[in-house]
Coordinates of C-alpha atoms and ligand atoms in Angstrom, one line a residue:
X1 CA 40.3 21.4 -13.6
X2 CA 43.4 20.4 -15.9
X3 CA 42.8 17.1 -17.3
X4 CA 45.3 13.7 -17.1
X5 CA 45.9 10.7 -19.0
X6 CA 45.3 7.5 -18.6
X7 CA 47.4 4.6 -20.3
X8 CA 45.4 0.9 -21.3
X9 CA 47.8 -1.3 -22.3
X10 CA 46.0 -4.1 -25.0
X11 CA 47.8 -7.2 -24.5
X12 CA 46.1 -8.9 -27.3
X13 CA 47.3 -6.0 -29.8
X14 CA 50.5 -4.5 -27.8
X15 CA 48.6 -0.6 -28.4
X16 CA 48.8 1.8 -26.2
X17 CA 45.4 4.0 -26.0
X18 CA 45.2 7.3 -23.7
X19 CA 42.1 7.9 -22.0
X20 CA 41.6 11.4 -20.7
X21 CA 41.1 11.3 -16.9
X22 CA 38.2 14.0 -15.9
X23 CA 37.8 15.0 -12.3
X24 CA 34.3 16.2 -10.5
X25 CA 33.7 19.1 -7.8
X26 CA 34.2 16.5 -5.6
X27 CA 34.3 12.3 -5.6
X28 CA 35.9 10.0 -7.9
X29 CA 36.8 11.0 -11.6
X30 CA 36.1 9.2 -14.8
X31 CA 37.9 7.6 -17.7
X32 CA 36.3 9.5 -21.0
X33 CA 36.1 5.7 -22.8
X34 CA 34.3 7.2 -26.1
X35 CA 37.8 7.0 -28.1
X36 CA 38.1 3.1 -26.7
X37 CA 36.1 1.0 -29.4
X38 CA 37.6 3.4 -32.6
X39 CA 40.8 2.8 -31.2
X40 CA 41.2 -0.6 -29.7
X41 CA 37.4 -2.1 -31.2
X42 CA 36.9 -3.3 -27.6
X43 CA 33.6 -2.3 -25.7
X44 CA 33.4 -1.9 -21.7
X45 CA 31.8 -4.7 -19.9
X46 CA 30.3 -3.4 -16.9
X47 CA 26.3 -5.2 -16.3
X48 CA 24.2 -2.9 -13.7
X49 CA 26.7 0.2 -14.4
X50 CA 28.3 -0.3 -11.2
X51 CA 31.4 1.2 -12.6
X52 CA 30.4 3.7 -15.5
X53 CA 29.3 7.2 -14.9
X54 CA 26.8 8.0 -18.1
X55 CA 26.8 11.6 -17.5
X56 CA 28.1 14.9 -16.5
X57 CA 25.3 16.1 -13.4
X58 CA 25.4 18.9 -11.0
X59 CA 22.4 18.2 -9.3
X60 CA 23.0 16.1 -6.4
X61 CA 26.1 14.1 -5.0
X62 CA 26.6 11.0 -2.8
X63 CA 29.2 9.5 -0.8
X64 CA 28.2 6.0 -0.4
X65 CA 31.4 5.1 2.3
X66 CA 30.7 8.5 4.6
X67 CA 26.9 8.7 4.1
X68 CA 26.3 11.6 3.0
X69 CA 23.7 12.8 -0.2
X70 CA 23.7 16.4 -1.0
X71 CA 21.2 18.4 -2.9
X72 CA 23.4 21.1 -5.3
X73 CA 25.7 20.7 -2.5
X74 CA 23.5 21.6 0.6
X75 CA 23.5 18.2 2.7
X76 CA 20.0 16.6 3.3
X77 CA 20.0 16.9 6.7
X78 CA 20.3 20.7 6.8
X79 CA 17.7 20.9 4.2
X80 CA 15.6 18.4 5.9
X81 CA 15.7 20.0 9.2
X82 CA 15.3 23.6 7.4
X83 CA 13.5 23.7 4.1
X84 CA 10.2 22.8 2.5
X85 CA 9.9 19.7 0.0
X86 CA 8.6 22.6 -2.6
X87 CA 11.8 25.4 -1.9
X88 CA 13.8 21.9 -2.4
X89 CA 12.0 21.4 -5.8
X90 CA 12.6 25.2 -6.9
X91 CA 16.4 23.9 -5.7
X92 CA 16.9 21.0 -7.8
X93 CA 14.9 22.2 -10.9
X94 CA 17.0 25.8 -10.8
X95 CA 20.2 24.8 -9.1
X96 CA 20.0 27.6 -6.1
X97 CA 17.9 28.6 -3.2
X98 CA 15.1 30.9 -4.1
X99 CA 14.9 34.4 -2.5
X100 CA 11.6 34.8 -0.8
X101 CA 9.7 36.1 -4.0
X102 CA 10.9 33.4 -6.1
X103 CA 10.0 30.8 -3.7
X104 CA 6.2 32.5 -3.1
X105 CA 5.7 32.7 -7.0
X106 CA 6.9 29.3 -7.5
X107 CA 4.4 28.1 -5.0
X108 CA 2.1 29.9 -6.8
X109 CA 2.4 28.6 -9.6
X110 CA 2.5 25.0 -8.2
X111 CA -0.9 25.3 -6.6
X112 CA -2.3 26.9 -9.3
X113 CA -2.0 23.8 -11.8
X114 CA -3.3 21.0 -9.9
X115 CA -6.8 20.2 -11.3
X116 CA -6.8 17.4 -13.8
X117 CA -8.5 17.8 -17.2
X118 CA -12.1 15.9 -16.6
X119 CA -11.1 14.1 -19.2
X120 CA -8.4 12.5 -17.7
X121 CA -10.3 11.6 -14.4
X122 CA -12.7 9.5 -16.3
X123 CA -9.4 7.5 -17.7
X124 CA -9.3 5.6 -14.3
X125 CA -12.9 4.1 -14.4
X126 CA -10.8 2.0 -17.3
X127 CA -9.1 0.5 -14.4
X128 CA -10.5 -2.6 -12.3
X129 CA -11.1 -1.3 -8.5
X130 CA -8.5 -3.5 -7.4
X131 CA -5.5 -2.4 -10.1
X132 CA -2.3 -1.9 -8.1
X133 CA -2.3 2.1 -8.1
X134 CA 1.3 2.2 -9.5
X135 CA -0.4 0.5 -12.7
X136 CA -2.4 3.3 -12.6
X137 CA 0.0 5.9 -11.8
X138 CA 2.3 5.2 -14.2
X139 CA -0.6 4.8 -17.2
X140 CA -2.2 8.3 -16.8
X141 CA 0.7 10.1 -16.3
X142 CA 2.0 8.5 -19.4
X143 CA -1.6 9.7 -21.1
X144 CA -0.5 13.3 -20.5
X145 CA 1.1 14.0 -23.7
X146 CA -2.5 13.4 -25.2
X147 CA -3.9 16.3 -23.0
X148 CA -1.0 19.0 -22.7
X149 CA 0.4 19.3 -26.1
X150 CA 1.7 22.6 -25.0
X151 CA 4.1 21.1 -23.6
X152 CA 5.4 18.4 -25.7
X153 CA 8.8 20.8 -27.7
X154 CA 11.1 19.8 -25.7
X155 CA 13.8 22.3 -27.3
X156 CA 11.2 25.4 -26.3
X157 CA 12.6 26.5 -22.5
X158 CA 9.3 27.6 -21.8
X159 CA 7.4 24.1 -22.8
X160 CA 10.1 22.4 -20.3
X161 CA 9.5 24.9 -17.7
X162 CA 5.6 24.4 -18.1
X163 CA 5.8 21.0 -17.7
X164 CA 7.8 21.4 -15.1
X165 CA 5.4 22.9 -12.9
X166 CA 2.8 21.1 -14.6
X167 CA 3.8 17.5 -13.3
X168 CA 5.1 18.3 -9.8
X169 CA 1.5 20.0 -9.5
X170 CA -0.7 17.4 -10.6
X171 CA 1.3 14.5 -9.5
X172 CA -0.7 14.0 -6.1
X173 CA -3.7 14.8 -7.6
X174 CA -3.3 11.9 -10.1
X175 CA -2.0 9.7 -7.1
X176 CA -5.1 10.4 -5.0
X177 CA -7.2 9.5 -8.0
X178 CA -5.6 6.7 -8.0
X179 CA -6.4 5.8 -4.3
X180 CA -9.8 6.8 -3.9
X181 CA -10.5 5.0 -7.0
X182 CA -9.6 1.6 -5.2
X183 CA -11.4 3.1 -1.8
X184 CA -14.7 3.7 -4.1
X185 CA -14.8 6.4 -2.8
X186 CA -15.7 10.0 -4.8
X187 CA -12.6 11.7 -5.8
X188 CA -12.0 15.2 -4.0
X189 CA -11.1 18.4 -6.0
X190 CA -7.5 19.8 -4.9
X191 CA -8.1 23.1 -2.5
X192 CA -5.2 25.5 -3.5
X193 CA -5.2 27.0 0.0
X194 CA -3.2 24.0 1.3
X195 CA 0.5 23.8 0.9
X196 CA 1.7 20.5 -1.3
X197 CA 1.8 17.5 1.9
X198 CA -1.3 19.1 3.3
X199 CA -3.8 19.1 -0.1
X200 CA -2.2 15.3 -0.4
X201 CA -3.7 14.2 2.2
X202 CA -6.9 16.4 2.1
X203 CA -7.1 14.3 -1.3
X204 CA -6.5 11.5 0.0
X205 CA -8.5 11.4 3.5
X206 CA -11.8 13.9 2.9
X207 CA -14.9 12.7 2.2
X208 CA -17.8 14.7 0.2
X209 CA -20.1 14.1 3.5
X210 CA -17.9 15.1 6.3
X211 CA -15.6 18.1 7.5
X212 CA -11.8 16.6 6.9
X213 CA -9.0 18.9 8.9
X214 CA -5.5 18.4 8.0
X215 CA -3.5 16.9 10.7
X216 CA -0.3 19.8 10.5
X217 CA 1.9 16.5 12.3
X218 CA 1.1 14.4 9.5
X219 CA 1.5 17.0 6.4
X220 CA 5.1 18.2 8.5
X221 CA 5.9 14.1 8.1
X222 CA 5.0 13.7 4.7
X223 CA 7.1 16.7 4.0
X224 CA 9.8 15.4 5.1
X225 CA 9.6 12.0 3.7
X226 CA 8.9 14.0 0.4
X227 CA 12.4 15.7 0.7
X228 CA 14.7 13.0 1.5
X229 CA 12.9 10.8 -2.1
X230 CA 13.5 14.0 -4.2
X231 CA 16.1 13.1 -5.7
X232 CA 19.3 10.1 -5.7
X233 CA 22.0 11.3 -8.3
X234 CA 21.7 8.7 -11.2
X235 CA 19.6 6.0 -9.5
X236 CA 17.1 3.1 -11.5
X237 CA 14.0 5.0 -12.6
X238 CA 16.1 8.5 -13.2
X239 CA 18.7 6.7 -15.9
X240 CA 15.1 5.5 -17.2
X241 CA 13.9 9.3 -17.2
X242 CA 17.3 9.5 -19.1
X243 CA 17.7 6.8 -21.4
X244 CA 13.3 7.4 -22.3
X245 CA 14.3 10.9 -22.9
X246 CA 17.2 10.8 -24.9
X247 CA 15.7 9.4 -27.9
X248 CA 13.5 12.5 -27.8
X249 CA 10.4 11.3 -26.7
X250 CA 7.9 14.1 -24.7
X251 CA 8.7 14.7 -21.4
X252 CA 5.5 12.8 -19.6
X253 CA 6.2 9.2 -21.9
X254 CA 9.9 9.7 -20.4
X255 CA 8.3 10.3 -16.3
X256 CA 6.1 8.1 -17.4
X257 CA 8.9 5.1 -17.9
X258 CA 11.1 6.2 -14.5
X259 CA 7.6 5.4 -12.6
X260 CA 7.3 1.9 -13.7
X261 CA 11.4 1.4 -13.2
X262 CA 10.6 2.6 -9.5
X263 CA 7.9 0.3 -9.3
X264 CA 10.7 -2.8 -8.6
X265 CA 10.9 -4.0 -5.3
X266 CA 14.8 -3.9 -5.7
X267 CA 14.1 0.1 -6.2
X268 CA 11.1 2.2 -4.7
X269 CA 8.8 -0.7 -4.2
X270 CA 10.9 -1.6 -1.7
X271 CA 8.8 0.3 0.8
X272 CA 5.8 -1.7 0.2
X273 CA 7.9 -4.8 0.6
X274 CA 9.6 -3.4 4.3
X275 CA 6.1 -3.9 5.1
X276 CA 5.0 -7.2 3.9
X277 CA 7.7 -8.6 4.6
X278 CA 7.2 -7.1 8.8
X279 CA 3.9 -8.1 9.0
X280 CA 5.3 -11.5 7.3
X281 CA 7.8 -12.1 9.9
X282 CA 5.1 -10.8 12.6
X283 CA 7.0 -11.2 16.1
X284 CA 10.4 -10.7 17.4
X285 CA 11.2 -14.1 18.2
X286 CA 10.8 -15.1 14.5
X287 CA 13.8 -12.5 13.2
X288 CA 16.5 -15.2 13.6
X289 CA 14.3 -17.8 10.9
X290 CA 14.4 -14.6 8.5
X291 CA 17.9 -13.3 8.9
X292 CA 19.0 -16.8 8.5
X293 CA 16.6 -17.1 5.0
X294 CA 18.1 -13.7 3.9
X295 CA 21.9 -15.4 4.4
X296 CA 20.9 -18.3 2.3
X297 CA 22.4 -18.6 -1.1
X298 CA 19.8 -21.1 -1.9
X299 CA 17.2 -18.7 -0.8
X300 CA 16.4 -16.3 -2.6
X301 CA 14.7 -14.4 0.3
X302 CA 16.4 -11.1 1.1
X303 CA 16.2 -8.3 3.1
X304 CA 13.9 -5.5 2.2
X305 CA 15.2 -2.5 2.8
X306 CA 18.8 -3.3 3.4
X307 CA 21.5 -3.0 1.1
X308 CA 22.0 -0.5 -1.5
X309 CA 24.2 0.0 -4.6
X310 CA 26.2 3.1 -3.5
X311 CA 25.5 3.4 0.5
X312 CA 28.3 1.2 1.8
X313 CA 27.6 3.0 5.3
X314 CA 24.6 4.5 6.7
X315 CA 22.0 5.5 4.3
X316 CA 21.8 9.3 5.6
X317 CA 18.4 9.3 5.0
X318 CA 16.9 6.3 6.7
X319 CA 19.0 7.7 9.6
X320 CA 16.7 10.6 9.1
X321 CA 13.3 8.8 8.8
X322 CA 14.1 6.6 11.4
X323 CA 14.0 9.8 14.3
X324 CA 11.1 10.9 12.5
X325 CA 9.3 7.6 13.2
X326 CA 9.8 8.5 16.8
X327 CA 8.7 11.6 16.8
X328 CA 5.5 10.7 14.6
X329 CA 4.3 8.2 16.1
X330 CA 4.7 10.2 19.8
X331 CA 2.4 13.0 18.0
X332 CA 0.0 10.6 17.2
X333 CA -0.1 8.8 20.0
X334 CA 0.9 5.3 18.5
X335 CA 3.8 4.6 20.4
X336 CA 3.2 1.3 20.6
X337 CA 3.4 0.5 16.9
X338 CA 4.8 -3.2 17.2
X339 CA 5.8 -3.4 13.6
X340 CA 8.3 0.2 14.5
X341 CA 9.4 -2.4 17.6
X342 CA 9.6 -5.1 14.9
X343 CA 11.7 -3.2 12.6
X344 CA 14.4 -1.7 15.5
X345 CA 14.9 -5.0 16.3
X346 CA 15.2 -6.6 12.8
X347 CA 17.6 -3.2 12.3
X348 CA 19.7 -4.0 15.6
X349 CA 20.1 -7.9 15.1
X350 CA 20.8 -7.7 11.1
X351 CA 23.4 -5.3 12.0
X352 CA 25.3 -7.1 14.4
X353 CA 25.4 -10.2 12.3
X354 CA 28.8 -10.8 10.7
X355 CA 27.2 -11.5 7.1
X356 CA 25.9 -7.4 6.6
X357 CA 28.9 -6.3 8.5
X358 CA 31.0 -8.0 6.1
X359 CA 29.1 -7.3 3.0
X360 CA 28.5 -3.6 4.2
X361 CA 24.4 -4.0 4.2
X362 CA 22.7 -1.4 6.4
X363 CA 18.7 -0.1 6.2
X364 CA 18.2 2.0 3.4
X365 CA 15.6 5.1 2.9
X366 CA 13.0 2.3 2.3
X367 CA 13.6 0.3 5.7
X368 CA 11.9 3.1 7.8
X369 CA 9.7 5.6 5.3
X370 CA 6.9 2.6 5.6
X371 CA 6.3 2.9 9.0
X372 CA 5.2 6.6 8.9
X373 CA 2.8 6.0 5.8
X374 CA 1.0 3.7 7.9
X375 CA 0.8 5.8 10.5
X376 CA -0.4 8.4 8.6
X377 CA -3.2 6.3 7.2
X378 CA -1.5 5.6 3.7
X379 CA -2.3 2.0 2.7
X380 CA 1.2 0.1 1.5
X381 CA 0.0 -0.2 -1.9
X382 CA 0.2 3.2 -1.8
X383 CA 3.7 3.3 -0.2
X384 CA 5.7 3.3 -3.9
X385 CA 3.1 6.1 -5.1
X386 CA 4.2 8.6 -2.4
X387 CA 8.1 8.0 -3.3
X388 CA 7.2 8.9 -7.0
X389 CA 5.4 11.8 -6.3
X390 CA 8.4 12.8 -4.4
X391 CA 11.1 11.9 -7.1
X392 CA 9.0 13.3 -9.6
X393 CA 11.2 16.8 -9.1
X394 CA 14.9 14.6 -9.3
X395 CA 13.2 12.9 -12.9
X396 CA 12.3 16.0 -14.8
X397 CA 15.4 18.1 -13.3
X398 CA 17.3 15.3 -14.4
X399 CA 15.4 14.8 -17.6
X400 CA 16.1 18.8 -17.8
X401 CA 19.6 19.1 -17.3
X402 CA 20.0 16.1 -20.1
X403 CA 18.1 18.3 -22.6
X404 CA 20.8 21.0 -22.9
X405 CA 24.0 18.9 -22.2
X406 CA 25.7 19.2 -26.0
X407 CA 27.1 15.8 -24.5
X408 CA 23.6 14.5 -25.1
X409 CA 23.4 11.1 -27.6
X410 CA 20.2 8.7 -27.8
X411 CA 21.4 6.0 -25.3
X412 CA 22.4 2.9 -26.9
X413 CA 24.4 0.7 -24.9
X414 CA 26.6 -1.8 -26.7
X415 CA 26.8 -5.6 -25.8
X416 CA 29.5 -8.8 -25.9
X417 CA 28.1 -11.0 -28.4
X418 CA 27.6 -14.5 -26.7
X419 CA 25.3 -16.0 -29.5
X420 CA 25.7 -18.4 -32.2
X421 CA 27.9 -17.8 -35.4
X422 CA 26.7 -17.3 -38.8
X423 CA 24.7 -20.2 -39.8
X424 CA 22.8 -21.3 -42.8
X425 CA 18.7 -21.1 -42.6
X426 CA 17.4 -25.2 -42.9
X427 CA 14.2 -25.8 -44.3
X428 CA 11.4 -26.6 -41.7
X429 CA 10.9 -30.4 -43.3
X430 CA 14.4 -31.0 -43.0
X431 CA 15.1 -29.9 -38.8
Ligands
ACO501 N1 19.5 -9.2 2.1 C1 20.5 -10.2 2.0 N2 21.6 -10.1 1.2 C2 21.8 -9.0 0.5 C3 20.8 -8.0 0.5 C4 19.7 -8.1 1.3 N3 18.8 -7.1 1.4 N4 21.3 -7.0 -0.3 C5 22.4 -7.4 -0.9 N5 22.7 -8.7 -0.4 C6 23.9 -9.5 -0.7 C7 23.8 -10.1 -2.0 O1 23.3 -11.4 -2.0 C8 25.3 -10.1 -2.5 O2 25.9 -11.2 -1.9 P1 27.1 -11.9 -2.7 O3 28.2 -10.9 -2.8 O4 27.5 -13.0 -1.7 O5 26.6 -12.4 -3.9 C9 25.9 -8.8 -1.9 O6 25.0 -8.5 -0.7 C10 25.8 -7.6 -2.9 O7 24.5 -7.4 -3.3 P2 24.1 -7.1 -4.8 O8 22.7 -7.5 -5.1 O9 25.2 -7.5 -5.7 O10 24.2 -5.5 -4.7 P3 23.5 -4.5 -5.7 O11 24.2 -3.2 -5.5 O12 23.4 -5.0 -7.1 O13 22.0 -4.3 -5.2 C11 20.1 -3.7 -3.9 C12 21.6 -3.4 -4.3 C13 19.3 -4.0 -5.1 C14 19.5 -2.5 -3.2 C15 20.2 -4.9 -2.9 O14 20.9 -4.6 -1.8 C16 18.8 -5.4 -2.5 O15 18.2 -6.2 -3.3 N6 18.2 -4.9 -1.4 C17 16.9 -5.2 -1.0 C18 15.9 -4.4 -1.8 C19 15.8 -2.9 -1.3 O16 15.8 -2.6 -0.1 N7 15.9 -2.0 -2.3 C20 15.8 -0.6 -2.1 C21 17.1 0.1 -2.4 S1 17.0 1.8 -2.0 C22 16.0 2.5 -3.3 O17 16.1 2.1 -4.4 C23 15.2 3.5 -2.9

């Protein structure tokens, strides 16, 4: 890849500066702006980053006009139809597919670290009953650093690789505390003869008093749902992972900051708000009233689960989730689900209405993923929970690949000055 040069022209100072112009593998390039400020003393402006790439990744790649997310550049709909959501971890956290062996011991290793220190458990009788389980979430898993100090170096390879494992494995345990600690109900060990979706949701659903079988339709959903939240290139909560990490904190403090980031409903709390906002709108012939509220300017009503930053076509993965929902629902016989008849017709309306043609707004992953938690039983406080556990693998490789990138600096983003001028202080008595 031979670099070019790029020529700003500063009116105000009539200097020519020369940005290097760096292509990818594939996408748009980037301006390398680091010489700007020492030669010109002018900053970028760009609020939201819609227009400034803040590092070098090989991880995953998105085309936002064709609609199309790729995973170390194996598209999401061959690994969805093909892989696990765990040989998709060992992909993203390693950069290839593993061979058999690798994939078995990786496994492995994964089941073998899913208990909780006791300790830790006890941390959520601190919580109220009815504490939103993200509150939760994102509190204990911040608390690990005070339990796994073996894991805390970040420059020792094998402390990142430990943690590694450490945090995808214990991820659904911690969630499923979380859950059964708002249910009341006794907390159930992990069983690590179940594969990852299915010990979720033995977690989650078993009792102490009763036989619990895992439904395989349900854990082959979740699966899927867990693959296509893995990972989103440089979304909110994985520039937090970033920005969190880059001052050098440990590795769970960092995860720890990405969960509450997803916790927005502009980012992975959208799911939970698909939902509220279906059962809000309730029946078909009350769409209009909200697609009309969701055009308002003076409203600041919007449409969960439509829109996104970079998707400026079909989010590949709602596409994705939204055949699953037919398929799911068939299998478990709910194919009368009115809020799946709610949303295909909010879906179909929205999209034939001039204002999201025009402004390019089509269901994202969130519009659809809702639907299949509920009918797998998941309550929607829940809903954001499940997409962490799954982008839990795209933080720390993320979070990893940042580690050893010499291009590495604490982030620190600049700012245009908009305050007052010097001024003198005035004595309170004479204000
Ligand atoms: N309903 C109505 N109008 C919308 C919507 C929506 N869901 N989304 C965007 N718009 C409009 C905006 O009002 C804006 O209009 P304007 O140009 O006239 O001012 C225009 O479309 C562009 O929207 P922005 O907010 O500037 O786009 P941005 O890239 O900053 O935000 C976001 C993207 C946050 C996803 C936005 O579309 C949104 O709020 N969607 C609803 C929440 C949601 O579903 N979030 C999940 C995203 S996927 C994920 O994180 C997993």
């Amino acid at each position: 890849m031979s670099a070019k040069t790029f020529q700003l022209n500063d009116s105000e100072t009539g200097k020519t500066v020369d940005l290097e112009a760096r292509p990818g593998t594939v996408g748009p390039g980037v301006l390398d702006v680091r010489s700007l400020y020492a030669s010109t003393g002018k900053f970028t402006y760009d609020p939201g980053f819609a227009a400034t790439a803040s590092c070098e990744s090989g991880i995953t790649y998105i085309d936002g006009t064709k609609g199309l997310l790729m995973y170390r550049g194996y598209p999401v709909e061959q690994l969805a139809a093909n892989s696990s959501f765990l040989e998709v971890c060992y992909l993203l956290l390693y950069g290839e597919l593993p061979t058999g062996d690798e994939l078995a011991k990786f496994d492995d290793t994964v089941r073998m670290h899913t208990m909780l220190n006791e300790t830790m458990l006890r941390l959520f009788n601190g919580f109220h009953h009815d504490a939103h389980p993200m509150a939760m979430v994102a509190g204990v898993v911040g608390s690990m650093s005070a339990f796994y100090h073996d894991t805390t170096d970040i420059h020792d390879p094998r402390h990142r690789d430990i943690f590694a494992h450490r945090i995808l494995a214990k991820m659904p345990t911690i969630a499923a505390a979380a859950y059964k600690h708002t249910m009341g109900q006794a907390f159930m060990y992990p069983r690590n003869d179940l594969n990852y979706a299915e010990n979720l949701l033995h977690m989650f659903f078993a009792v102490p008093a009763e036989s619990y079988e895992v439904d395989p339709v349900s854990a082959e959903a979740l699966d899927l749902l867990f693959i296509l939240h893995a990972d989103h290139e440089q979304n909110c909560s994985t520039s937090t992972v970033r920005m969190a990490g880059s001052s050098g904190t440990n590795p769970y403090s960092a995860i720890a900051a990405g969960i509450a980031a997803l916790w927005g409903p502009a980012h992975g709390g959208a799911n939970e708000a698909v939902l509220n906002m279906l059962e809000h709108i309730g029946s078909v012939d009350r769409i209009e009233k909200y697609v009309a509220k969701a055009k308002d300017k003076d409203d600041p009503f919007r449409l969960m689960g439509f829109g996104h930053r970079v998707y400026k076509n079909h989010d590949p993965r709602a596409t994705i989730i939204r055949g699953a929902c037919h398929k799911v629902l068939e299998k478990i016989g709910r194919t009368d689900s009115p809020l799946f008849e709610l949303a295909l017709k909010l879906e179909e309306i929205a999209l034939r209405d001039e204002y999201f043609i025009e402004k390019k707004l089509y269901p994202n992953v969130d519009f659809y993923s809702g639907i299949i938690y509920r009918a797998l039983g998941i309550p929607t406080s829940m809903f954001t929970v499940m997409f962490a556990i799954a982008r839990t693998v795209g933080w720390v490789s993320h979070w990893r690949e940042m580690i050893v990138d010499p291009d590495t600096r604490i982030g620190r983003p600049r700012q245009l000055y908009i305050g007052p001028t010097a001024r003198d202080y005035v004595d309170v008595d004479k204000r």
